[in-house]
mmCIF file of C-alpha atoms and ligand atoms in Angstrom:
data_model
loop_
_atom_site.group_PDB
_atom_site.id
_atom_site.type_symbol
_atom_site.label_atom_id
_atom_site.label_comp_id
_atom_site.label_asym_id
_atom_site.label_seq_id
_atom_site.Cartn_x
_atom_site.Cartn_y
_atom_site.Cartn_z
ATOM 1 C CA MET J 1 -16.362 65.559 -66.314
ATOM 2 C CA GLN J 2 -18.328 68.725 -65.619
ATOM 3 C CA ALA J 3 -21.189 69.972 -67.791
ATOM 4 C CA VAL J 4 -22.408 73.544 -68.069
ATOM 5 C CA ILE J 5 -25.996 74.005 -69.209
ATOM 6 C CA LEU J 6 -26.810 77.457 -70.594
ATOM 7 C CA ALA J 7 -30.212 78.072 -69.082
ATOM 8 C CA GLY J 8 -30.586 81.818 -68.649
ATOM 9 C CA GLY J 9 -32.168 83.023 -71.898
ATOM 10 C CA GLN J 10 -35.521 84.769 -71.984
ATOM 11 C CA GLY J 11 -36.985 82.290 -74.454
ATOM 12 C CA THR J 12 -38.759 84.976 -76.461
ATOM 13 C CA ARG J 13 -39.732 82.595 -79.276
ATOM 14 C CA LEU J 14 -41.666 80.515 -76.786
ATOM 15 C CA ARG J 15 -43.738 83.376 -75.400
ATOM 16 C CA PRO J 16 -46.251 83.607 -73.879
ATOM 17 C CA LEU J 17 -45.396 80.247 -72.267
ATOM 18 C CA THR J 18 -42.039 81.537 -71.016
ATOM 19 C CA LEU J 19 -43.559 84.619 -69.395
ATOM 20 C CA THR J 20 -44.397 82.441 -66.390
ATOM 21 C CA CYS J 21 -42.248 79.334 -66.959
ATOM 22 C CA PRO J 22 -38.594 79.649 -68.024
ATOM 23 C CA LYS J 23 -37.786 77.550 -71.102
ATOM 24 C CA PRO J 24 -35.418 75.093 -69.322
ATOM 25 C CA ILE J 25 -38.302 73.804 -67.216
ATOM 26 C CA VAL J 26 -41.235 73.854 -69.632
ATOM 27 C CA PRO J 27 -42.949 70.482 -69.224
ATOM 28 C CA LEU J 28 -42.503 67.748 -71.815
ATOM 29 C CA LEU J 29 -45.019 64.977 -71.060
ATOM 30 C CA ASN J 30 -45.431 66.563 -67.611
ATOM 31 C CA VAL J 31 -41.684 66.394 -66.829
ATOM 32 C CA PRO J 32 -39.578 69.602 -66.657
ATOM 33 C CA PHE J 33 -37.391 69.769 -69.750
ATOM 34 C CA LEU J 34 -34.048 69.888 -67.905
ATOM 35 C CA HIS J 35 -34.706 66.400 -66.521
ATOM 36 C CA TYR J 36 -34.329 65.039 -70.062
ATOM 37 C CA GLN J 37 -30.978 66.760 -70.499
ATOM 38 C CA LEU J 38 -29.739 65.685 -67.076
ATOM 39 C CA ALA J 39 -30.785 62.059 -67.647
ATOM 40 C CA TRP J 40 -28.991 62.087 -70.993
ATOM 41 C CA LEU J 41 -25.820 63.548 -69.471
ATOM 42 C CA ARG J 42 -25.942 60.881 -66.743
ATOM 43 C CA GLN J 43 -26.246 58.136 -69.368
ATOM 44 C CA HIS J 44 -22.942 59.406 -70.739
ATOM 45 C CA GLY J 45 -21.144 59.341 -67.422
ATOM 46 C CA ILE J 46 -21.487 63.013 -66.432
ATOM 47 C CA ARG J 47 -22.101 63.424 -62.709
ATOM 48 C CA GLU J 48 -21.850 67.140 -62.208
ATOM 49 C CA ALA J 49 -23.626 70.024 -63.930
ATOM 50 C CA VAL J 50 -23.607 73.761 -63.436
ATOM 51 C CA LEU J 51 -26.745 75.556 -64.532
ATOM 52 C CA ALA J 52 -25.844 78.970 -65.925
ATOM 53 C CA CYS J 53 -28.944 80.919 -65.005
ATOM 54 C CA SER J 54 -30.330 84.399 -65.112
ATOM 55 C CA TYR J 55 -33.936 84.812 -66.248
ATOM 56 C CA GLY J 56 -36.312 82.758 -64.070
ATOM 57 C CA VAL J 57 -33.648 81.229 -61.820
ATOM 58 C CA ASP J 58 -35.878 81.114 -58.728
ATOM 59 C CA GLU J 59 -38.502 79.180 -60.610
ATOM 60 C CA ILE J 60 -35.897 76.785 -62.042
ATOM 61 C CA ARG J 61 -34.528 76.130 -58.544
ATOM 62 C CA ARG J 62 -37.990 75.577 -57.129
ATOM 63 C CA VAL J 63 -38.909 73.061 -59.814
ATOM 64 C CA LEU J 64 -35.618 71.127 -59.840
ATOM 65 C CA GLY J 65 -35.501 70.979 -56.075
ATOM 66 C CA GLY J 66 -32.304 70.223 -54.175
ATOM 67 C CA ARG J 67 -28.720 69.652 -55.107
ATOM 68 C CA HIS J 68 -29.295 66.473 -57.088
ATOM 69 C CA ALA J 69 -31.493 65.583 -60.033
ATOM 70 C CA ALA J 70 -31.410 62.538 -62.312
ATOM 71 C CA GLY J 71 -28.281 61.304 -60.516
ATOM 72 C CA ILE J 72 -26.371 64.526 -61.231
ATOM 73 C CA ARG J 73 -24.947 66.927 -58.679
ATOM 74 C CA LEU J 74 -26.295 70.382 -59.512
ATOM 75 C CA SER J 75 -25.000 73.841 -58.822
ATOM 76 C CA TYR J 76 -26.191 77.230 -60.018
ATOM 77 C CA ALA J 77 -24.161 80.118 -61.424
ATOM 78 C CA ILE J 78 -26.348 83.186 -61.478
ATOM 79 C CA GLU J 79 -25.759 86.256 -63.628
ATOM 80 C CA ARG J 80 -27.079 89.490 -62.196
ATOM 81 C CA GLU J 81 -27.485 90.722 -65.769
ATOM 82 C CA PRO J 82 -27.576 88.156 -68.611
ATOM 83 C CA LEU J 83 -24.037 87.751 -69.993
ATOM 84 C CA GLY J 84 -24.844 86.100 -73.323
ATOM 85 C CA THR J 85 -24.021 82.492 -74.125
ATOM 86 C CA ALA J 86 -20.206 82.723 -73.867
ATOM 87 C CA GLY J 87 -20.267 85.227 -70.994
ATOM 88 C CA ALA J 88 -22.529 82.842 -69.085
ATOM 89 C CA LEU J 89 -20.131 79.972 -69.700
ATOM 90 C CA ARG J 90 -17.156 81.972 -68.422
ATOM 91 C CA ASN J 91 -19.167 82.908 -65.347
ATOM 92 C CA ALA J 92 -20.256 79.326 -64.646
ATOM 93 C CA ALA J 93 -17.360 76.980 -65.394
ATOM 94 C CA ASP J 94 -14.647 76.079 -62.930
ATOM 95 C CA ALA J 95 -11.215 77.225 -64.043
ATOM 96 C CA GLY J 96 -8.562 74.581 -64.664
ATOM 97 C CA ASN J 97 -7.636 71.986 -67.222
ATOM 98 C CA GLY J 98 -9.409 69.268 -69.087
ATOM 99 C CA PRO J 99 -12.533 69.244 -71.203
ATOM 100 C CA LEU J 100 -15.996 70.493 -70.375
ATOM 101 C CA VAL J 101 -19.356 69.633 -71.915
ATOM 102 C CA VAL J 102 -21.418 72.732 -72.739
ATOM 103 C CA LEU J 103 -25.072 72.476 -73.670
ATOM 104 C CA ASN J 104 -27.777 74.879 -74.795
ATOM 105 C CA GLY J 105 -30.630 74.413 -72.340
ATOM 106 C CA ASP J 106 -33.192 73.901 -75.104
ATOM 107 C CA VAL J 107 -31.819 70.961 -77.064
ATOM 108 C CA LEU J 108 -33.548 67.581 -77.005
ATOM 109 C CA THR J 109 -31.236 64.946 -78.429
ATOM 110 C CA ASP J 110 -30.134 61.363 -78.009
ATOM 111 C CA LEU J 111 -26.791 61.848 -79.725
ATOM 112 C CA ASP J 112 -23.885 59.696 -78.613
ATOM 113 C CA LEU J 113 -22.205 62.224 -76.348
ATOM 114 C CA SER J 114 -19.612 59.663 -75.189
ATOM 115 C CA GLY J 115 -18.630 59.205 -78.829
ATOM 116 C CA VAL J 116 -18.198 62.964 -79.343
ATOM 117 C CA ILE J 117 -16.072 63.223 -76.185
ATOM 118 C CA ARG J 118 -13.918 60.324 -77.440
ATOM 119 C CA LEU J 119 -13.524 61.897 -80.875
ATOM 120 C CA HIS J 120 -12.534 65.212 -79.286
ATOM 121 C CA ALA J 121 -9.748 63.439 -77.371
ATOM 122 C CA GLU J 122 -8.579 61.313 -80.323
ATOM 123 C CA ARG J 123 -8.242 64.375 -82.548
ATOM 124 C CA GLY J 124 -6.424 66.274 -79.831
ATOM 125 C CA ALA J 125 -9.024 69.017 -80.375
ATOM 126 C CA GLN J 126 -9.314 72.137 -78.247
ATOM 127 C CA ALA J 127 -12.939 72.668 -79.198
ATOM 128 C CA THR J 128 -15.534 70.399 -80.821
ATOM 129 C CA ILE J 129 -18.986 71.555 -81.885
ATOM 130 C CA SER J 130 -21.743 69.084 -82.698
ATOM 131 C CA LEU J 131 -23.479 69.901 -85.970
ATOM 132 C CA THR J 132 -26.802 68.748 -87.305
ATOM 133 C CA SER J 133 -28.383 68.946 -90.762
ATOM 134 C CA VAL J 134 -31.693 70.758 -91.169
ATOM 135 C CA ASP J 135 -33.950 71.207 -94.215
ATOM 136 C CA ASP J 136 -34.183 74.986 -93.889
ATOM 137 C CA PRO J 137 -31.001 76.370 -92.382
ATOM 138 C CA THR J 138 -31.841 80.051 -93.057
ATOM 139 C CA ARG J 139 -33.338 80.442 -89.562
ATOM 140 C CA TYR J 140 -30.060 79.340 -87.970
ATOM 141 C CA GLY J 141 -26.353 80.025 -88.121
ATOM 142 C CA LEU J 142 -24.658 77.779 -90.688
ATOM 143 C CA VAL J 143 -21.374 76.083 -89.945
ATOM 144 C CA GLU J 144 -18.943 75.061 -92.696
ATOM 145 C CA THR J 145 -16.185 72.547 -92.094
ATOM 146 C CA GLU J 146 -13.316 71.049 -94.106
ATOM 147 C CA PRO J 147 -13.748 67.388 -95.155
ATOM 148 C CA ASP J 148 -11.665 66.361 -92.102
ATOM 149 C CA GLY J 149 -14.048 68.253 -89.784
ATOM 150 C CA ARG J 150 -11.763 71.234 -89.196
ATOM 151 C CA MET J 151 -13.877 74.354 -88.695
ATOM 152 C CA LEU J 152 -13.991 76.707 -91.694
ATOM 153 C CA ARG J 153 -16.549 79.457 -91.110
ATOM 154 C CA PHE J 154 -19.793 80.573 -89.469
ATOM 155 C CA LEU J 155 -22.600 82.205 -91.421
ATOM 156 C CA GLU J 156 -25.350 83.887 -89.381
ATOM 157 C CA LYS J 157 -28.897 83.430 -90.739
ATOM 158 C CA PRO J 158 -28.013 83.595 -94.480
ATOM 159 C CA GLU J 159 -30.317 84.523 -97.350
ATOM 160 C CA PRO J 160 -31.472 81.407 -99.253
ATOM 161 C CA GLU J 161 -29.069 82.139 -102.155
ATOM 162 C CA HIS J 162 -26.104 82.140 -99.761
ATOM 163 C CA VAL J 163 -26.854 78.769 -98.237
ATOM 164 C CA THR J 164 -23.777 76.634 -98.878
ATOM 165 C CA VAL J 165 -24.373 73.768 -96.436
ATOM 166 C CA GLN J 166 -27.274 72.351 -94.406
ATOM 167 C CA THR J 167 -25.272 71.956 -91.212
ATOM 168 C CA ILE J 168 -26.038 74.096 -88.175
ATOM 169 C CA ASN J 169 -24.680 74.395 -84.670
ATOM 170 C CA ALA J 170 -26.473 71.802 -82.514
ATOM 171 C CA GLY J 171 -25.663 73.580 -79.240
ATOM 172 C CA VAL J 172 -23.551 70.751 -77.780
ATOM 173 C CA TYR J 173 -19.862 71.529 -77.340
ATOM 174 C CA ILE J 174 -16.750 69.939 -75.874
ATOM 175 C CA LEU J 175 -14.322 72.672 -74.874
ATOM 176 C CA GLU J 176 -10.944 72.619 -73.166
ATOM 177 C CA ARG J 177 -11.222 74.799 -70.072
ATOM 178 C CA THR J 178 -8.086 76.767 -70.922
ATOM 179 C CA LEU J 179 -10.073 78.375 -73.770
ATOM 180 C CA LEU J 180 -12.371 80.086 -71.296
ATOM 181 C CA GLU J 181 -9.655 82.657 -70.614
ATOM 182 C CA LEU J 182 -10.342 84.010 -74.108
ATOM 183 C CA ILE J 183 -13.846 85.085 -73.059
ATOM 184 C CA PRO J 184 -13.899 88.656 -71.740
ATOM 185 C CA THR J 185 -15.483 89.064 -68.316
ATOM 186 C CA GLY J 186 -18.041 91.602 -67.135
ATOM 187 C CA ARG J 187 -19.931 92.070 -70.381
ATOM 188 C CA VAL J 188 -22.235 90.263 -72.789
ATOM 189 C CA VAL J 189 -20.340 87.825 -75.026
ATOM 190 C CA SER J 190 -21.970 85.607 -77.647
ATOM 191 C CA MET J 191 -20.661 82.138 -78.362
ATOM 192 C CA GLU J 192 -21.558 82.177 -82.062
ATOM 193 C CA ARG J 193 -20.779 85.790 -82.896
ATOM 194 C CA GLU J 194 -17.668 86.369 -80.807
ATOM 195 C CA PHE J 195 -16.110 83.378 -79.053
ATOM 196 C CA PHE J 196 -16.181 80.850 -81.917
ATOM 197 C CA PRO J 197 -14.919 83.362 -84.533
ATOM 198 C CA GLU J 198 -12.105 84.181 -82.078
ATOM 199 C CA LEU J 199 -11.163 80.489 -81.872
ATOM 200 C CA LEU J 200 -11.137 80.336 -85.686
ATOM 201 C CA ALA J 201 -8.965 83.433 -85.960
ATOM 202 C CA ARG J 202 -6.432 81.943 -83.545
ATOM 203 C CA GLY J 203 -6.143 78.772 -85.633
ATOM 204 C CA ILE J 204 -6.446 76.415 -82.689
ATOM 205 C CA GLY J 205 -7.698 72.812 -83.020
ATOM 206 C CA PHE J 206 -11.359 73.552 -83.622
ATOM 207 C CA PHE J 207 -13.580 70.847 -85.145
ATOM 208 C CA GLY J 208 -17.170 70.208 -86.099
ATOM 209 C CA HIS J 209 -18.772 66.805 -85.822
ATOM 210 C CA THR J 210 -21.973 66.153 -87.757
ATOM 211 C CA ILE J 211 -24.400 63.959 -85.882
ATOM 212 C CA SER J 212 -27.091 61.755 -87.373
ATOM 213 C CA ALA J 213 -29.023 61.315 -84.114
ATOM 214 C CA TYR J 214 -32.352 62.891 -83.186
ATOM 215 C CA TRP J 215 -31.977 66.607 -82.483
ATOM 216 C CA LEU J 216 -34.577 69.290 -81.842
ATOM 217 C CA ASP J 217 -34.432 72.840 -80.501
ATOM 218 C CA ILE J 218 -37.614 72.960 -78.410
ATOM 219 C CA GLY J 219 -37.522 76.764 -78.362
ATOM 220 C CA ASN J 220 -40.672 77.650 -80.328
ATOM 221 C CA ALA J 221 -44.273 76.553 -79.891
ATOM 222 C CA GLU J 222 -44.248 74.281 -82.933
ATOM 223 C CA THR J 223 -41.094 72.390 -81.948
ATOM 224 C CA TYR J 224 -42.158 72.363 -78.305
ATOM 225 C CA ARG J 225 -45.264 70.372 -79.267
ATOM 226 C CA GLN J 226 -43.362 68.302 -81.842
ATOM 227 C CA ALA J 227 -40.868 67.214 -79.156
ATOM 228 C CA GLN J 228 -43.732 65.623 -77.225
ATOM 229 C CA VAL J 229 -45.047 63.840 -80.304
ATOM 230 C CA ASP J 230 -41.526 62.504 -80.892
ATOM 231 C CA LEU J 231 -41.214 61.344 -77.287
ATOM 232 C CA LEU J 232 -44.570 59.578 -77.497
ATOM 233 C CA THR J 233 -43.692 57.807 -80.760
ATOM 234 C CA GLY J 234 -40.219 56.856 -79.503
ATOM 235 C CA THR J 235 -38.550 58.860 -82.306
ATOM 236 C CA VAL J 236 -36.163 60.103 -79.629
ATOM 237 C CA THR J 237 -34.859 57.783 -76.949
ATOM 238 C CA THR J 238 -34.576 59.110 -73.394
ATOM 239 C CA GLY J 239 -34.207 57.610 -69.954
ATOM 240 C CA VAL J 240 -37.262 59.547 -68.749
ATOM 241 C CA GLN J 241 -40.797 58.190 -68.415
ATOM 242 C CA PRO J 242 -43.920 60.316 -67.994
ATOM 243 C CA PRO J 243 -45.214 60.103 -64.413
ATOM 244 C CA GLY J 244 -48.162 57.778 -63.792
ATOM 245 C CA ILE J 245 -49.105 54.192 -64.453
ATOM 246 C CA ARG J 246 -48.624 52.951 -67.971
ATOM 247 C CA ARG J 247 -51.496 51.131 -69.661
ATOM 248 C CA GLY J 248 -50.382 50.299 -73.175
ATOM 249 C CA ASN J 249 -49.646 53.664 -74.756
ATOM 250 C CA LEU J 250 -51.494 55.673 -72.091
ATOM 251 C CA TRP J 251 -49.868 57.093 -68.966
ATOM 252 C CA ILE J 252 -52.437 57.753 -66.257
ATOM 253 C CA GLY J 253 -51.483 59.928 -63.278
ATOM 254 C CA ASP J 254 -52.227 58.960 -59.668
ATOM 255 C CA GLU J 255 -55.596 59.821 -58.224
ATOM 256 C CA SER J 256 -57.041 60.793 -61.583
ATOM 257 C CA SER J 257 -60.734 60.249 -62.117
ATOM 258 C CA ILE J 258 -61.793 59.180 -65.582
ATOM 259 C CA SER J 259 -65.428 58.512 -66.382
ATOM 260 C CA ALA J 260 -66.213 55.084 -67.810
ATOM 261 C CA GLU J 261 -67.891 57.018 -70.642
ATOM 262 C CA ALA J 262 -64.730 58.937 -71.569
ATOM 263 C CA ARG J 263 -62.742 57.659 -74.572
ATOM 264 C CA LEU J 264 -58.957 57.766 -74.563
ATOM 265 C CA THR J 265 -56.848 56.972 -77.606
ATOM 266 C CA GLY J 266 -53.081 56.885 -77.095
ATOM 267 C CA PRO J 267 -50.369 57.674 -77.146
ATOM 268 C CA ALA J 268 -51.354 60.204 -74.508
ATOM 269 C CA VAL J 269 -50.465 61.318 -70.991
ATOM 270 C CA ILE J 270 -52.955 62.201 -68.239
ATOM 271 C CA GLY J 271 -51.597 64.041 -65.201
ATOM 272 C CA ARG J 272 -52.194 63.456 -61.488
ATOM 273 C CA ARG J 273 -55.661 64.197 -60.168
ATOM 274 C CA ALA J 274 -57.010 64.942 -63.638
ATOM 275 C CA ARG J 275 -60.785 64.659 -63.928
ATOM 276 C CA LEU J 276 -62.470 63.593 -67.143
ATOM 277 C CA ALA J 277 -66.267 63.677 -67.244
ATOM 278 C CA SER J 278 -68.509 61.477 -69.331
ATOM 279 C CA GLY J 279 -68.442 61.928 -73.085
ATOM 280 C CA CYS J 280 -64.892 63.332 -73.037
ATOM 281 C CA ARG J 281 -62.521 62.290 -75.754
ATOM 282 C CA VAL J 282 -58.756 62.407 -75.590
ATOM 283 C CA GLY J 283 -57.039 61.756 -78.908
ATOM 284 C CA PRO J 284 -53.465 60.732 -79.780
ATOM 285 C CA PHE J 285 -50.557 62.970 -78.732
ATOM 286 C CA SER J 286 -52.563 64.779 -76.076
ATOM 287 C CA VAL J 287 -50.921 65.701 -72.781
ATOM 288 C CA LEU J 288 -53.020 66.766 -69.791
ATOM 289 C CA GLY J 289 -51.233 68.379 -66.875
ATOM 290 C CA ASP J 290 -51.885 67.655 -63.203
ATOM 291 C CA ARG J 291 -55.337 68.594 -61.910
ATOM 292 C CA THR J 292 -56.668 69.362 -65.376
ATOM 293 C CA THR J 293 -60.430 69.054 -65.697
ATOM 294 C CA MET J 294 -62.355 68.152 -68.840
ATOM 295 C CA GLU J 295 -66.044 68.720 -68.506
ATOM 296 C CA ARG J 296 -68.805 66.740 -70.155
ATOM 297 C CA GLY J 297 -68.459 66.150 -73.898
ATOM 298 C CA SER J 298 -65.210 68.073 -74.364
ATOM 299 C CA HIS J 299 -62.632 66.792 -76.886
ATOM 300 C CA ILE J 300 -58.872 67.130 -76.909
ATOM 301 C CA ASP J 301 -56.768 66.007 -79.815
ATOM 302 C CA GLY J 302 -52.992 66.414 -79.936
ATOM 303 C CA ALA J 303 -53.187 69.337 -77.512
ATOM 304 C CA VAL J 304 -50.757 70.019 -74.669
ATOM 305 C CA LEU J 305 -52.430 71.288 -71.499
ATOM 306 C CA TRP J 306 -50.415 72.343 -68.467
ATOM 307 C CA GLU J 307 -51.548 72.168 -64.848
ATOM 308 C CA ASP J 308 -54.941 73.218 -63.443
ATOM 309 C CA VAL J 309 -56.531 73.882 -66.853
ATOM 310 C CA ARG J 310 -60.332 73.697 -66.974
ATOM 311 C CA VAL J 311 -61.950 72.728 -70.237
ATOM 312 C CA GLY J 312 -65.623 73.614 -70.355
ATOM 313 C CA PRO J 313 -68.397 71.321 -71.571
ATOM 314 C CA GLY J 314 -68.385 70.645 -75.290
ATOM 315 C CA ALA J 315 -65.125 72.519 -75.948
ATOM 316 C CA ARG J 316 -62.802 71.255 -78.708
ATOM 317 C CA LEU J 317 -59.028 71.628 -78.505
ATOM 318 C CA SER J 318 -56.654 70.377 -81.177
ATOM 319 C CA ALA J 319 -52.875 70.665 -81.660
ATOM 320 C CA CYS J 320 -52.583 73.719 -79.402
ATOM 321 C CA VAL J 321 -50.667 74.541 -76.210
ATOM 322 C CA VAL J 322 -52.490 75.805 -73.114
ATOM 323 C CA ALA J 323 -50.482 76.944 -70.083
ATOM 324 C CA ASP J 324 -51.330 76.659 -66.362
ATOM 325 C CA ARG J 325 -54.674 77.701 -64.937
ATOM 326 C CA CYS J 326 -56.405 78.569 -68.239
ATOM 327 C CA ARG J 327 -60.188 78.451 -68.370
ATOM 328 C CA ILE J 328 -61.721 77.307 -71.642
ATOM 329 C CA GLY J 329 -65.385 78.201 -71.968
ATOM 330 C CA ALA J 330 -68.208 75.880 -72.970
ATOM 331 C CA ASN J 331 -68.206 74.906 -76.662
ATOM 332 C CA ALA J 332 -65.103 77.002 -77.383
ATOM 333 C CA GLU J 333 -62.862 75.776 -80.210
ATOM 334 C CA ILE J 334 -59.104 76.126 -80.052
ATOM 335 C CA GLY J 335 -57.296 75.002 -83.172
ATOM 336 C CA PRO J 336 -53.815 74.098 -84.379
ATOM 337 C CA GLY J 337 -51.049 76.550 -83.590
ATOM 338 C CA ALA J 338 -52.866 78.440 -80.806
ATOM 339 C CA VAL J 339 -50.751 79.083 -77.703
ATOM 340 C CA LEU J 340 -52.433 80.376 -74.537
ATOM 341 C CA GLY J 341 -50.370 81.954 -71.763
ATOM 342 C CA ALA J 342 -50.947 81.067 -68.116
ATOM 343 C CA GLY J 343 -54.292 82.141 -66.676
ATOM 344 C CA SER J 344 -55.934 82.914 -70.038
ATOM 345 C CA VAL J 345 -59.714 82.860 -70.115
ATOM 346 C CA VAL J 346 -61.492 81.832 -73.309
ATOM 347 C CA PRO J 347 -65.181 82.810 -73.370
ATOM 348 C CA ASP J 348 -67.942 80.334 -74.115
ATOM 349 C CA GLY J 349 -68.253 79.581 -77.828
ATOM 350 C CA ALA J 350 -65.066 81.489 -78.820
ATOM 351 C CA ARG J 351 -62.858 80.298 -81.670
ATOM 352 C CA LEU J 352 -59.064 80.504 -81.680
ATOM 353 C CA PRO J 353 -57.151 81.308 -83.807
ATOM 354 C CA ALA J 354 -59.976 83.613 -84.920
HETATM 355 P P1 LIG I 1 -35.041 83.102 -77.767
HETATM 356 O O1 LIG I 1 -35.169 84.439 -77.108
HETATM 357 O O2 LIG I 1 -36.373 82.511 -78.070
HETATM 358 O O3 LIG I 1 -34.118 83.064 -78.943
HETATM 359 O O4 LIG I 1 -34.448 82.059 -76.698
HETATM 360 P P2 LIG I 1 -33.179 82.183 -75.719
HETATM 361 O O5 LIG I 1 -33.272 83.396 -74.890
HETATM 362 O O6 LIG I 1 -33.133 80.916 -74.967
HETATM 363 O O7 LIG I 1 -31.952 82.321 -76.675
HETATM 364 P P3 LIG I 1 -31.206 81.170 -77.475
HETATM 365 O O8 LIG I 1 -32.187 80.106 -77.882
HETATM 366 O O9 LIG I 1 -30.389 81.769 -78.530
HETATM 367 O O10 LIG I 1 -30.221 80.628 -76.367
HETATM 368 C C1 LIG I 1 -29.551 79.392 -76.476
HETATM 369 C C2 LIG I 1 -29.322 78.865 -75.072
HETATM 370 O O11 LIG I 1 -28.502 79.766 -74.339
HETATM 371 C C3 LIG I 1 -30.604 78.726 -74.287
HETATM 372 O O12 LIG I 1 -30.536 77.533 -73.565
HETATM 373 C C4 LIG I 1 -30.612 79.937 -73.379
HETATM 374 O O13 LIG I 1 -31.239 79.655 -72.124
HETATM 375 C C5 LIG I 1 -29.151 80.210 -73.172
HETATM 376 N N1 LIG I 1 -28.859 81.650 -73.026
HETATM 377 C C6 LIG I 1 -29.058 82.643 -73.938
HETATM 378 N N2 LIG I 1 -28.620 83.822 -73.466
HETATM 379 C C7 LIG I 1 -28.161 83.588 -72.210
HETATM 380 C C8 LIG I 1 -27.570 84.412 -71.190
HETATM 381 O O14 LIG I 1 -27.394 85.630 -71.345
HETATM 382 N N3 LIG I 1 -27.215 83.799 -70.032
HETATM 383 C C9 LIG I 1 -27.395 82.465 -69.824
HETATM 384 N N4 LIG I 1 -27.035 81.941 -68.643
HETATM 385 N N5 LIG I 1 -27.934 81.658 -70.761
HETATM 386 C C10 LIG I 1 -28.303 82.199 -71.944
#
């Protein structure tokens, strides 16, 4: 079975991180995100995936490398101009018969995909959407179904008083390929606003399936960091390990240099060639990218640092995200919720957020 991963969005909610690194390859525990999706697809017997790309495709190609990743044969369908979620699917999928797995390229999940594919076949469905329950559905599109799972209606980002159900679109679909002919070519087409309502209007076999598995849209800074906490606590199960040698709940990258006077408390991940000077402290849920340097007496707690970051002496970083090549000045303090784009420079003694 073929999978199409929608991986061409601009990822505006994850700016400034996505200004230099497209969302499908942002690192989770120092592994590009798509590797988690590909490993999961492989676990469920998928061997072939098309990446529907637009924004940042060159970078995605560079990071994923050749024609294979995680045991999956990869190909790329590139839109000259972004075609929207359904337009991208039409552009990427091979024509023909039989079902197709379609995935938003920002969903971390361990749902039983094989089970959903089986259910789709048993029901004789044309389209099956996975649904997940969230506490606050007002930020999403709600999906209502009949008790037997038959699709009833879509409600885009409703006001709190109009919330009728907690179930939202989880961004994992099984679609019969013949349906792709219903997607107009050559223009932007949205899955949620156009294609799915069209399927409803035509009264075809269109079902929702509510999952109880782990599910997270990694597409904003808060969930991006949360995903890594969940991976480190084993709240989500994946076939992917952080690179490096595991010592208890610490993963230490090759050729890293850690002072005997540094204190590390896991779970945490240290990248390749990282350098930690004496008096450094790394607290739980911290992730240090390759070649990151922590100078004397600096502390990191629950922070995610990308590659080549330099943390000055005495600096304190907690629950923040710091992209490639940032320079953090001596005794600076960066607190929860701060997100620094690539190459940012924080002066000595500065405090963020202010
Ligand atoms: P935000 O701007 O932060 O909302 O992120 P986004 O651009 O990724 O949009 P959204 O989260 O709604 O997209 C859901 C999935 O569809 C993501 O995996 C996107 O990469 C993908 N996507 C969105 N628009 C396009 C598009 O025009 N072309 C392609 N190929 N993929 C798209």
